[in-house]
Amino acid sequence: MEQYKNVFIFDHPLIKHKISILRDKNTGMKEFRELIEEITTIMTYESMRDVELVPVEVETPLEVTTQYRIAEDSIAIVPILRAGLGMVNGVHKVFPTAKVGHIGMYRDEETLEPHEYYCKLPEGIESKMVFLIDPMLATGGSACDALNALKKRGCKKIKLMSVIAAPEGIKAVAEAHPDVPVYVSTLDRGLNEHGYILPGLGDAGDRLYGTK
Ligand code: PRP
Ligand code: URA
């Protein structure tokens, strides 16, 4: 993946530890949800390294000093429904005032083609830094379509954050959207014939919400 300059794969022991529990088929819904949230929070620290800061004057008990804050109303989070919803609180822990948009996508189980069924974005999103979030980057179809949907609505500064990615998904996004930095906590081996990531963690939406 070194050929893709905009792809960042985390190699952090704390993430490795949490991912190992997340993958375990015996990990229940509550713990699964908490782990997705915790991993997202760790990833958010890294992926926010280059957010825009503005100088502010702060009066300490001793003197006035110039400090730096994240520009007000400059960040939006956009989860891809459903599984992306599981990551929202993880970003909000670090950055609680980020506005939230929603893009609804589902993969046709036969063709693996993504279908957009919902899109509601915060006003003025075109001038914000947008974090598109989805725990799974498999074929990359859903992420590519969601990125197209955001760009069509004027978004210019977008980052994609996924917990687990397959090489196929990274390639698809990096080639179709070379301007979009991609942050993934773990790169897996590949996809099975049903488009599931191997070794993966199964169906993220089902494990988050207990639908199967
Ligand atoms: C999952 C996942 C991604 C997509 C990834 O969603 O949350 O959105 O699959 O696959 P892709 O990279 O091959 O497009 P799914 O379509 O299962 O919908 P859900 O979140 O409602 O379960
Ligand atoms: N979506 C999931 O939830 N899991 C996969 O492994 C692939 C796509």
PDB file of C-alpha atoms and ligand atoms in Angstrom, residues 32 82-83 107 112 134-139 142 164 166 188 190-192 194-207, ligand 2:
ATOM      1  CA  PHE A  32     -18.413  -4.592  20.194  1.00  0.00           C
ATOM      2  CA  ARG A  82     -25.873   1.953   9.241  1.00  0.00           C
ATOM      3  CA  ALA A  83     -22.544   0.764  10.541  1.00  0.00           C
ATOM      4  CA  ARG A 107     -24.740  -3.124  -0.692  1.00  0.00           C
ATOM      5  CA  LEU A 112     -22.186  -5.990  -4.154  1.00  0.00           C
ATOM      6  CA  ASP A 134     -17.608   3.637   8.065  1.00  0.00           C
ATOM      7  CA  PRO A 135     -16.009   0.762   9.987  1.00  0.00           C
ATOM      8  CA  MET A 136     -15.666  -1.483   6.924  1.00  0.00           C
ATOM      9  CA  LEU A 137     -13.916  -0.713   3.629  1.00  0.00           C
ATOM     10  CA  ALA A 138     -14.456  -3.893   1.618  1.00  0.00           C
ATOM     11  CA  THR A 139     -14.789  -3.500  -2.174  1.00  0.00           C
ATOM     12  CA  SER A 142     -19.911   2.311  -0.701  1.00  0.00           C
ATOM     13  CA  ILE A 164     -10.886  -2.468   8.881  1.00  0.00           C
ATOM     14  CA  ALA A 166      -9.323  -4.852   2.442  1.00  0.00           C
ATOM     15  CA  ASP A 188      -6.701  -7.216   6.202  1.00  0.00           C
ATOM     16  CA  GLY A 190      -8.661  -9.716   1.179  1.00  0.00           C
ATOM     17  CA  LEU A 191     -12.309 -10.469   0.418  1.00  0.00           C
ATOM     18  CA  ASN A 192     -14.230 -13.721   0.213  1.00  0.00           C
ATOM     19  CA  HIS A 194     -19.452 -12.674  -0.839  1.00  0.00           C
ATOM     20  CA  GLY A 195     -17.412  -9.482  -0.459  1.00  0.00           C
ATOM     21  CA  TYR A 196     -16.688 -10.032   3.245  1.00  0.00           C
ATOM     22  CA  ILE A 197     -13.309  -8.971   4.594  1.00  0.00           C
ATOM     23  CA  LEU A 198     -10.937 -11.782   5.693  1.00  0.00           C
ATOM     24  CA  PRO A 199     -10.178 -12.321   8.526  1.00  0.00           C
ATOM     25  CA  GLY A 200     -12.456  -9.325   9.205  1.00  0.00           C
ATOM     26  CA  LEU A 201     -15.092  -9.256  11.897  1.00  0.00           C
ATOM     27  CA  GLY A 202     -18.223 -10.306  10.032  1.00  0.00           C
ATOM     28  CA  ASP A 203     -21.073  -7.911   9.342  1.00  0.00           C
ATOM     29  CA  ALA A 204     -20.345  -4.736  11.286  1.00  0.00           C
ATOM     30  CA  GLY A 205     -23.944  -3.441  11.174  1.00  0.00           C
ATOM     31  CA  ASP A 206     -25.354  -6.733  12.448  1.00  0.00           C
ATOM     32  CA  ARG A 207     -22.793  -6.952  15.248  1.00  0.00           C
TER      33      ARG A 207
HETATM   34  N1  URA B   2     -19.429  -5.118   5.312  1.00  0.00           N
HETATM   35  C1  URA B   2     -19.282  -5.661   6.541  1.00  0.00           C
HETATM   36  O1  URA B   2     -20.009  -5.316   7.474  1.00  0.00           O
HETATM   37  N2  URA B   2     -18.324  -6.594   6.707  1.00  0.00           N
HETATM   38  C2  URA B   2     -17.519  -6.984   5.718  1.00  0.00           C
HETATM   39  O2  URA B   2     -16.640  -7.824   5.954  1.00  0.00           O
HETATM   40  C3  URA B   2     -17.687  -6.399   4.449  1.00  0.00           C
HETATM   41  C4  URA B   2     -18.646  -5.455   4.275  1.00  0.00           C
END
